[in-house]
Coordinates of C-alpha atoms and ligand atoms in Angstrom, one line a residue:
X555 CA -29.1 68.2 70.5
X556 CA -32.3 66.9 71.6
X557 CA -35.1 65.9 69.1
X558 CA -32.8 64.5 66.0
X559 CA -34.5 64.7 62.5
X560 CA -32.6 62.3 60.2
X561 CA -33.5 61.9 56.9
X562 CA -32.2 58.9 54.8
X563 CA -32.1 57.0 57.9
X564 CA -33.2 53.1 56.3
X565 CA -30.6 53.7 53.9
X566 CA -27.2 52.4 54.3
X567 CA -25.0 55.4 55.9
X568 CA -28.0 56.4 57.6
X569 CA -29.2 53.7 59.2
X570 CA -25.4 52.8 60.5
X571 CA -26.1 56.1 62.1
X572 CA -29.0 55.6 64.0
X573 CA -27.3 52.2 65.4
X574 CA -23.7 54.7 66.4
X575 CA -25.8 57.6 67.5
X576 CA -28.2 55.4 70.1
X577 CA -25.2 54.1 71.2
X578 CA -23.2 57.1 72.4
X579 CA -26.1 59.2 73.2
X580 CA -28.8 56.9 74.4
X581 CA -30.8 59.9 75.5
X582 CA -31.8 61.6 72.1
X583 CA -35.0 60.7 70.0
X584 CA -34.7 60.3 66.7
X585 CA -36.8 60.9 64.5
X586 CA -36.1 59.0 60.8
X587 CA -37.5 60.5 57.8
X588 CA -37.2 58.4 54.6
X589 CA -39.4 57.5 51.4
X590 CA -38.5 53.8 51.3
X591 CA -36.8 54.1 47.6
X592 CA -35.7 51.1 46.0
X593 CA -32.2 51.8 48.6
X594 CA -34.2 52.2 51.7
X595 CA -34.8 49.2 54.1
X596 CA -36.7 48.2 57.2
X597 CA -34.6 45.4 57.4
X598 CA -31.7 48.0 58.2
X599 CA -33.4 49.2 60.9
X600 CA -34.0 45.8 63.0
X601 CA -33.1 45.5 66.1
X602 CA -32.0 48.6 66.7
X603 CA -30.1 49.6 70.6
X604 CA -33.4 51.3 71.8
X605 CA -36.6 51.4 69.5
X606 CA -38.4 53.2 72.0
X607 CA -36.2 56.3 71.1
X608 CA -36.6 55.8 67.3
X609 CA -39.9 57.0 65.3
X610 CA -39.6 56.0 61.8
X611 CA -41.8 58.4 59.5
X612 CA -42.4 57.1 55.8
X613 CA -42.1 60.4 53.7
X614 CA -40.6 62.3 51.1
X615 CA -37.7 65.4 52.0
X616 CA -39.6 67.2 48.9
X617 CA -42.9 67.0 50.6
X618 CA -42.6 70.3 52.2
X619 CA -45.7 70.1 54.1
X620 CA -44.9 67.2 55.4
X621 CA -41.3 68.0 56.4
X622 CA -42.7 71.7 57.7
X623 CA -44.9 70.0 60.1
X624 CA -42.0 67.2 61.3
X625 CA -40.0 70.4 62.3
X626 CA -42.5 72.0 64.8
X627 CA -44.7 68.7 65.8
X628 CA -41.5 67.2 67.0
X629 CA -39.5 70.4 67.7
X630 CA -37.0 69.7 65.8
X631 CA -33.9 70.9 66.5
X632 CA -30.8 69.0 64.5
X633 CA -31.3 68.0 61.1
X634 CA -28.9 65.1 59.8
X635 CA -29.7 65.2 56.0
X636 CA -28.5 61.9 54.6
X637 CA -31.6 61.1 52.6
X638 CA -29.8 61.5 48.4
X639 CA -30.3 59.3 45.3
X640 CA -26.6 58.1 45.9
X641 CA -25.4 55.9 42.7
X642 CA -23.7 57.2 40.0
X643 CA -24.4 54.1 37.4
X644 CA -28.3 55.3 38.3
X645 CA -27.8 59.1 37.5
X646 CA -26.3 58.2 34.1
X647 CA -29.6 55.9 33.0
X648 CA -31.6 58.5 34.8
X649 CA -30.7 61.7 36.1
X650 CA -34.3 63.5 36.8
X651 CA -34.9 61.8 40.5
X652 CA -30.9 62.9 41.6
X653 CA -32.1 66.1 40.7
X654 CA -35.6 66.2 42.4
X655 CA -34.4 64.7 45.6
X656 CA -30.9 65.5 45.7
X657 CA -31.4 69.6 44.8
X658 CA -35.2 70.2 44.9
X659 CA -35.7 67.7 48.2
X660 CA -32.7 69.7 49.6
X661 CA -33.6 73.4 49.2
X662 CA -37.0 72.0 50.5
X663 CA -35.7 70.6 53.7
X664 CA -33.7 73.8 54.2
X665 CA -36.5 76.5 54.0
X666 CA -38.2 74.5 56.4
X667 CA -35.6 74.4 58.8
X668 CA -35.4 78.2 58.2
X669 CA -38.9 78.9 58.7
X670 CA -39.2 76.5 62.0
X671 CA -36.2 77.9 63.8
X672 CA -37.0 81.4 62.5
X673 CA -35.4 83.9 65.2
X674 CA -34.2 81.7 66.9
X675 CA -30.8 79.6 65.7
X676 CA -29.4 79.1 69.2
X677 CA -29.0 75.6 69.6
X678 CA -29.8 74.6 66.0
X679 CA -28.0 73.1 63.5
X680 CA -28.7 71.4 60.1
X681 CA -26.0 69.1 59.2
X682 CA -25.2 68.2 55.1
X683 CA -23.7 64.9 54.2
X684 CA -22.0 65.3 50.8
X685 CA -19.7 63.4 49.2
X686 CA -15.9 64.1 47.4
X687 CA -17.2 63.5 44.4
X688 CA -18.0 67.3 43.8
X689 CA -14.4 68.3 43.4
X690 CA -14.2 65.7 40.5
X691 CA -11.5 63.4 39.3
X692 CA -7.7 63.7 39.8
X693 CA -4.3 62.4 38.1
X694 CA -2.2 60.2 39.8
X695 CA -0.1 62.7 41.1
X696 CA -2.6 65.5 42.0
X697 CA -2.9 66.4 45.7
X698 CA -5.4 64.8 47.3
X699 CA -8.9 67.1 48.1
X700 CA -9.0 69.6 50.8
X701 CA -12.5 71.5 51.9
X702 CA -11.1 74.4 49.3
X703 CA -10.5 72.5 46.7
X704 CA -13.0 73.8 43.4
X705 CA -16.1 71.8 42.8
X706 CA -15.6 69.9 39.4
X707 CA -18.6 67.4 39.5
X708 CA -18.5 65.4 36.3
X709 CA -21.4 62.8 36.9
X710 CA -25.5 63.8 37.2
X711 CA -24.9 62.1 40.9
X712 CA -22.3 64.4 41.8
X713 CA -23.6 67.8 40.2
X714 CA -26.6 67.4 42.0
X715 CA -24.5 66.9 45.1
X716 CA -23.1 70.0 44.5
X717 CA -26.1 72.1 43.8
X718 CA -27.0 70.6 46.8
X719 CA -23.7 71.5 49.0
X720 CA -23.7 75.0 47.9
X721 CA -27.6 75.9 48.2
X722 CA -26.9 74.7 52.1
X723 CA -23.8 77.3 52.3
X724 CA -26.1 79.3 50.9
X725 CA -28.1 79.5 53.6
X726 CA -25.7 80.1 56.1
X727 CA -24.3 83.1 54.4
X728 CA -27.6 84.7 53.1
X729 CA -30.0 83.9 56.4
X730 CA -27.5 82.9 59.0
X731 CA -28.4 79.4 59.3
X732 CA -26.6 77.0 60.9
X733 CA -25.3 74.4 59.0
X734 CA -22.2 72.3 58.7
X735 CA -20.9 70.1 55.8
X736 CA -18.8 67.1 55.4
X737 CA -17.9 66.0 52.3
X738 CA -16.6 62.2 52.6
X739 CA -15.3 59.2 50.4
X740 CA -16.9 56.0 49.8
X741 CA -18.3 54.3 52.3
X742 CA -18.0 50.5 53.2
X743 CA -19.5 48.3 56.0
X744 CA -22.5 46.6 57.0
X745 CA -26.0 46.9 55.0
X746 CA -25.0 48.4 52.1
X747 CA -26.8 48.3 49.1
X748 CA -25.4 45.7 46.6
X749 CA -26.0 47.9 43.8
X750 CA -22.1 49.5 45.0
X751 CA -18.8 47.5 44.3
X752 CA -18.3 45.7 47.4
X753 CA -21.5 44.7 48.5
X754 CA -22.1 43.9 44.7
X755 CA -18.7 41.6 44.8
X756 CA -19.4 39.6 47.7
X757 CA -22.4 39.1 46.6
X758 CA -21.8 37.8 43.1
X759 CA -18.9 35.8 44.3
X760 CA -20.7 34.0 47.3
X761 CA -23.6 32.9 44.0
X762 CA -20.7 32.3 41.5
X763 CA -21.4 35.2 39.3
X764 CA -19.3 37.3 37.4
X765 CA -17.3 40.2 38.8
X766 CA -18.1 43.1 36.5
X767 CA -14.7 45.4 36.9
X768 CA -15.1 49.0 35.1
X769 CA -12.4 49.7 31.9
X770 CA -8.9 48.6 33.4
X771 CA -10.2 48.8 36.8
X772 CA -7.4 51.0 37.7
X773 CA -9.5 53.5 39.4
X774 CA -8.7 54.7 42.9
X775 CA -11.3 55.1 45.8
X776 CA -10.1 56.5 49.2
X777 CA -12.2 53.6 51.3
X778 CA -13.6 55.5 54.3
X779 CA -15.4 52.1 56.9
X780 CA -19.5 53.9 57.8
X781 CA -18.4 53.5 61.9
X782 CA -15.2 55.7 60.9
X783 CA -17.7 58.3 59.0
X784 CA -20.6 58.2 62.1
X785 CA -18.1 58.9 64.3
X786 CA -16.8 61.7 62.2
X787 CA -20.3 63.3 62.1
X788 CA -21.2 63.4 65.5
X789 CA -18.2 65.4 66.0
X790 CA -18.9 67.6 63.6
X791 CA -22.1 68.2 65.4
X792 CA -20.9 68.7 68.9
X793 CA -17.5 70.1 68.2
X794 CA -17.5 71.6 64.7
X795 CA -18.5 75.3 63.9
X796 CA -21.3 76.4 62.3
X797 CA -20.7 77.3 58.3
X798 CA -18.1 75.1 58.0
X799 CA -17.0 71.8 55.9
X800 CA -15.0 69.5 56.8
X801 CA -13.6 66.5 54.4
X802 CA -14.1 63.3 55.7
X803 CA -11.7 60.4 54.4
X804 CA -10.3 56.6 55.1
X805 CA -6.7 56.7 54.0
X806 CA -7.1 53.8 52.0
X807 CA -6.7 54.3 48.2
X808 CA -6.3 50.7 46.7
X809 CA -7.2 50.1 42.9
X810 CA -10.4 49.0 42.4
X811 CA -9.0 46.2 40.6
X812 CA -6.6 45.0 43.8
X813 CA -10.2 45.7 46.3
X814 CA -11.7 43.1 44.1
X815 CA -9.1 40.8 44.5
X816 CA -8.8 41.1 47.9
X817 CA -12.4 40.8 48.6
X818 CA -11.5 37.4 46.9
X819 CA -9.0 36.3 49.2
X820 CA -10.9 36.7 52.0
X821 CA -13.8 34.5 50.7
X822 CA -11.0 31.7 49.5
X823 CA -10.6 31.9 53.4
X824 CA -13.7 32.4 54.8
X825 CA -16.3 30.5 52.2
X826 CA -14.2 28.7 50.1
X827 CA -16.2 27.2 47.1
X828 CA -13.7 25.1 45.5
X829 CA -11.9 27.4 42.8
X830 CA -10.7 30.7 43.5
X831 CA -12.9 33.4 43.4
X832 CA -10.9 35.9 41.6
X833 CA -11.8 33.3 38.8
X834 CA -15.1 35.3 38.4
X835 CA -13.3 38.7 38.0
X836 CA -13.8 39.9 34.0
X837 CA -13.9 43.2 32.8
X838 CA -16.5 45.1 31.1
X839 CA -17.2 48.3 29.3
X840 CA -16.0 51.4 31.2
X841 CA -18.4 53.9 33.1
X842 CA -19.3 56.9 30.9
X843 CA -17.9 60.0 32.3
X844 CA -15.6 58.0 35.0
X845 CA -13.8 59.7 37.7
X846 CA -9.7 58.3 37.9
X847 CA -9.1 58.7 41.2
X848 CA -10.5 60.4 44.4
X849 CA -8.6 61.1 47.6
X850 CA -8.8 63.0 50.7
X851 CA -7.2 65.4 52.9
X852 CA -8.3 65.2 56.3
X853 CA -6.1 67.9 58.0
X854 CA -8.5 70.4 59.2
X855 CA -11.0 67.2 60.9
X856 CA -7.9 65.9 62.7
X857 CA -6.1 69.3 63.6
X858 CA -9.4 70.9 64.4
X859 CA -11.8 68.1 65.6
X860 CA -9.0 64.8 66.3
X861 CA -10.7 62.6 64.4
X862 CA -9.4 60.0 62.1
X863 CA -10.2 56.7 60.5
X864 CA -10.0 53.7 63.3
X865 CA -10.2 51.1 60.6
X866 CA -8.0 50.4 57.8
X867 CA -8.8 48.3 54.3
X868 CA -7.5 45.3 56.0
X869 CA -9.5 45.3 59.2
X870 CA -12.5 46.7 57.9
X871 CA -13.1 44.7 54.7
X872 CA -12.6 41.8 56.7
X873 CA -15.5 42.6 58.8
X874 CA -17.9 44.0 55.7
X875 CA -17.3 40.2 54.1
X876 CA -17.9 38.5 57.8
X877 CA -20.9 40.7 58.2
X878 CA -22.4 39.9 54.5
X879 CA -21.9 36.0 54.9
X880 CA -23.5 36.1 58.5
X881 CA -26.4 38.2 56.8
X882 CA -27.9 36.1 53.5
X883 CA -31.6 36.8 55.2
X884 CA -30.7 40.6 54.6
X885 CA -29.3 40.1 51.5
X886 CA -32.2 38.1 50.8
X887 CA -35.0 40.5 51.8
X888 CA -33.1 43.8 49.4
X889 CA -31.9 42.1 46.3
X890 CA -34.7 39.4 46.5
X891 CA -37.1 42.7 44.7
X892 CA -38.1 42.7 40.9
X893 CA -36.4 46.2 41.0
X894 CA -32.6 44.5 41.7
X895 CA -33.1 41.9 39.3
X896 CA -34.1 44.6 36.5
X897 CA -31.2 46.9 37.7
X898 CA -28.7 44.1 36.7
X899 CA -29.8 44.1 33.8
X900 CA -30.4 47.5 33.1
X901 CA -26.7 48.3 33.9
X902 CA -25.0 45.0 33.3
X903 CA -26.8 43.5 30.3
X904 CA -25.4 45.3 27.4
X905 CA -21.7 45.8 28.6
Ligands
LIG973 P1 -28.4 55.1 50.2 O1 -28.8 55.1 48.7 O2 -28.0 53.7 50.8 O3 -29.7 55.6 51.0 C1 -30.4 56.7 50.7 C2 -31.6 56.7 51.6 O4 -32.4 57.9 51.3 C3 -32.6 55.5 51.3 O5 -33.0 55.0 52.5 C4 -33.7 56.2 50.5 O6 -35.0 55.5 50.7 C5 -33.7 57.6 51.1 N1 -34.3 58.5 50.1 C6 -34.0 58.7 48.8 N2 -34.8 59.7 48.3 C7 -35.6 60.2 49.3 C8 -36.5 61.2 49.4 N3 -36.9 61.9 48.3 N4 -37.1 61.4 50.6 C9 -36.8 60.7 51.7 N5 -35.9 59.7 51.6 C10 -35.3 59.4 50.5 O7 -27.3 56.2 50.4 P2 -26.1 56.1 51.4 O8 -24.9 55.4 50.7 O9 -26.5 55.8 52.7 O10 -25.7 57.7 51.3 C11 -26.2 58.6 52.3 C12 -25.7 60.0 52.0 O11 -24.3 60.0 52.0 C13 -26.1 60.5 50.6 O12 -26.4 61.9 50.8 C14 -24.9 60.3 49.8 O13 -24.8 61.3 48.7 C15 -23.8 60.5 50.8 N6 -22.5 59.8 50.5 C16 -22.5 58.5 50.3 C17 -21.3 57.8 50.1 C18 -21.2 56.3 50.0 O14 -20.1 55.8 49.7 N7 -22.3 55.6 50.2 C19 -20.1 58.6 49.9 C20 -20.2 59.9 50.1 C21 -21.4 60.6 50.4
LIG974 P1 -19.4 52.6 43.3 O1 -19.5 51.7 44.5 O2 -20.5 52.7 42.4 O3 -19.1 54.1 43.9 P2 -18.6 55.5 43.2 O4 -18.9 55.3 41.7 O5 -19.5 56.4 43.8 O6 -17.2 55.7 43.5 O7 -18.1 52.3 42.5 C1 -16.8 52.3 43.1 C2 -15.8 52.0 42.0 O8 -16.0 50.7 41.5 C3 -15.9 52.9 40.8 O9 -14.6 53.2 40.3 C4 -16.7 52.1 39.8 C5 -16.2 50.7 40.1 N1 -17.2 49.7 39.8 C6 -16.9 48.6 39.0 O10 -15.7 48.4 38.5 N2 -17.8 47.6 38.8 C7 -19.1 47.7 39.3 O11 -19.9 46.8 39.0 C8 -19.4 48.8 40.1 C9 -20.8 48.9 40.7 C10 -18.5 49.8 40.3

């Protein structure tokens, strides 16, 4: 690795990789492609280890002659592709950007890697980050997923995902590029957009607003903490082999109901307000289409690669709330948008 394109990179996973990947390789220059969507930030890309090292390009993945002439200006020669329309509530009001970024921006990024590093691979790799949503929802007693587990994507956010994953296998197997995927759980940390349930719940509970829990809010998540999942992608792309997946999961599969309330107790402790905040907690009408329960089976990573989570729910949601409440400037500058306010109610209003 030498000259990193990521794309996605002022979004949430993304830019949590910049920060890990400056940090333990301080040598590489990154180069950060990313359209600025309503989830992309500058603010997530403040003060960054070494902004000397990191060119930020404003752009779209579906711009191919734009992305065609990142590949050879900067010579190119890993490709972290983050960059995704990433909420499933969004793909269910409006599914046609998932699938012109999520599919069309992927096969776009893809030929262009194939045409830059034509006839020559060595050295090259183009890196997929997918999510488990592909495989689709399971009982409560189903095993958890493994990397050969059948894709049963049940959302517009996750069949465009899948589209994605398999047009990038595709192109290992048809023209011998080299790729590698990870498909991983949900995410949780730092800079998060507060579109997603935890940000969201902190969020609402620091203002006093209402906690809007899904149905019976019995659904389970397998919580996977962003450091955990950079870490887990830079060795996929020292270590892991080209053409292959590996699943990428936290080992913590609370109800979302129990997440909530937790994320309560923490605030009673940290930012108490007077009345408990699980006060706020009320449910609302179910998700269309939503997945029970996700999990994860992270054999091959550890026997293969030795990774596995560092943080668990305890540890990690405890230092998502700290960061949040030590942040309201950043929390300010993404939610403070007409966009945010008109999501809410999009989403929210009628339920
Ligand atoms: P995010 O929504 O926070 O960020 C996405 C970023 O991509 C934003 O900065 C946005 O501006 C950028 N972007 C969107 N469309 C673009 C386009 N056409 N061209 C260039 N940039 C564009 O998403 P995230 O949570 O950081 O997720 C990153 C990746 O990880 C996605 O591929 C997502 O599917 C996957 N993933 C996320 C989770 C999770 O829990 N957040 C779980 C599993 C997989
Ligand atoms: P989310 O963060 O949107 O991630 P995903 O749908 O990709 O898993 O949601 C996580 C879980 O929380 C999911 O079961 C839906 C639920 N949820 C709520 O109950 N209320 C909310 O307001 C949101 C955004 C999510």
């Amino acid at each position: 690795m030498k000259n990193i394109l990521i794309t996605g990179g002022a979004g949430f996973i993304g830019s949590n990789f910049v920060r890990y990947l400056q940090t333990a390789e301080p040598d590489l220059h990154l180069y950060n492609l990313d359209s600025l969507t309503y989830a992309g930030s500058l603010e997530n890309l403040k003060d960054l280890p070494d902004p000397s090292l990191h060119t930020f390009l404003q752009g779209d993945i579906g711009d191919s002659a734009l992305v065609n002439r990142i590949l050879r200006e900067y010579e190119i020669d890993t490709i972290i592709h983050f960059a995704a329309e990433s909420h499933v509530d969004r793909s269910i009001l409006g599914p046609a950007a998932f699938v012109q970024t999520n599919i069309l921006g992927t096969f776009t990024l893809l030929e262009a890697a194939k045409n830059a590093w034509a006839g020559n691979y060595n050295g090259k790799r183009f890196h997929h980050v997918s999510t488990d949503e592909v495989f689709g929802s399971l009982s409560p007693t189903d095993p958890a997923f493994s990397e050969t587990t059948p894709y049963e994507p049940r959302s517009p956010y996750s069949a465009s995902k899948a589209s994605s994953d398999h047009l990038v296998r595709a192109y290992f197997h048809t023209y011998g590029l080299p790729i590698s995927v990870t498909n991983c759980s949900n995410n949780y940390g730092p800079r998060q957009f507060p579109e997603k349930l935890i940000p969201l719940m902190v969020l609402n509970a620091v203002q006093g607003k209402p906690l809007p829990i899904y149905g019976d809010g019995k659904q389970v998540r397998d919580w996977l903490y962003v450091e955990d999942h950079c870490e887990a992608i830079h060795l996929v792309l020292k270590q892991g082999k080209d053409g292959e997946t590996y699943n990428v999961g936290g080992g913590n599969q609370p109800y979302n109901i129990d997440l909530v309330q937790e994320i309560c107790a923490i605030l009673d402790e940290l930012h108490p307000q007077g009345k408990p905040h699980a006060n706020l907690m009320t449910h609302v009408q179910d998700r269309p289409g939503h997945d029970r329960r996700y999990a994860i089976d992270i054999t091959k990573i550890h026997a293969e690669l030795g990774w596995q989570p560092r943080h668990d729910i305890a540890s990690g949601l405890r230092a998502t709330v700290e960061w949040y409440l030590q942040n309201p400037q950043w929390a300010q500058a993404v939610t403070g948008k007409e966009e945010y306010a008109n999501w809410l109610n999009a989403n929210y209003a009628r339920r």
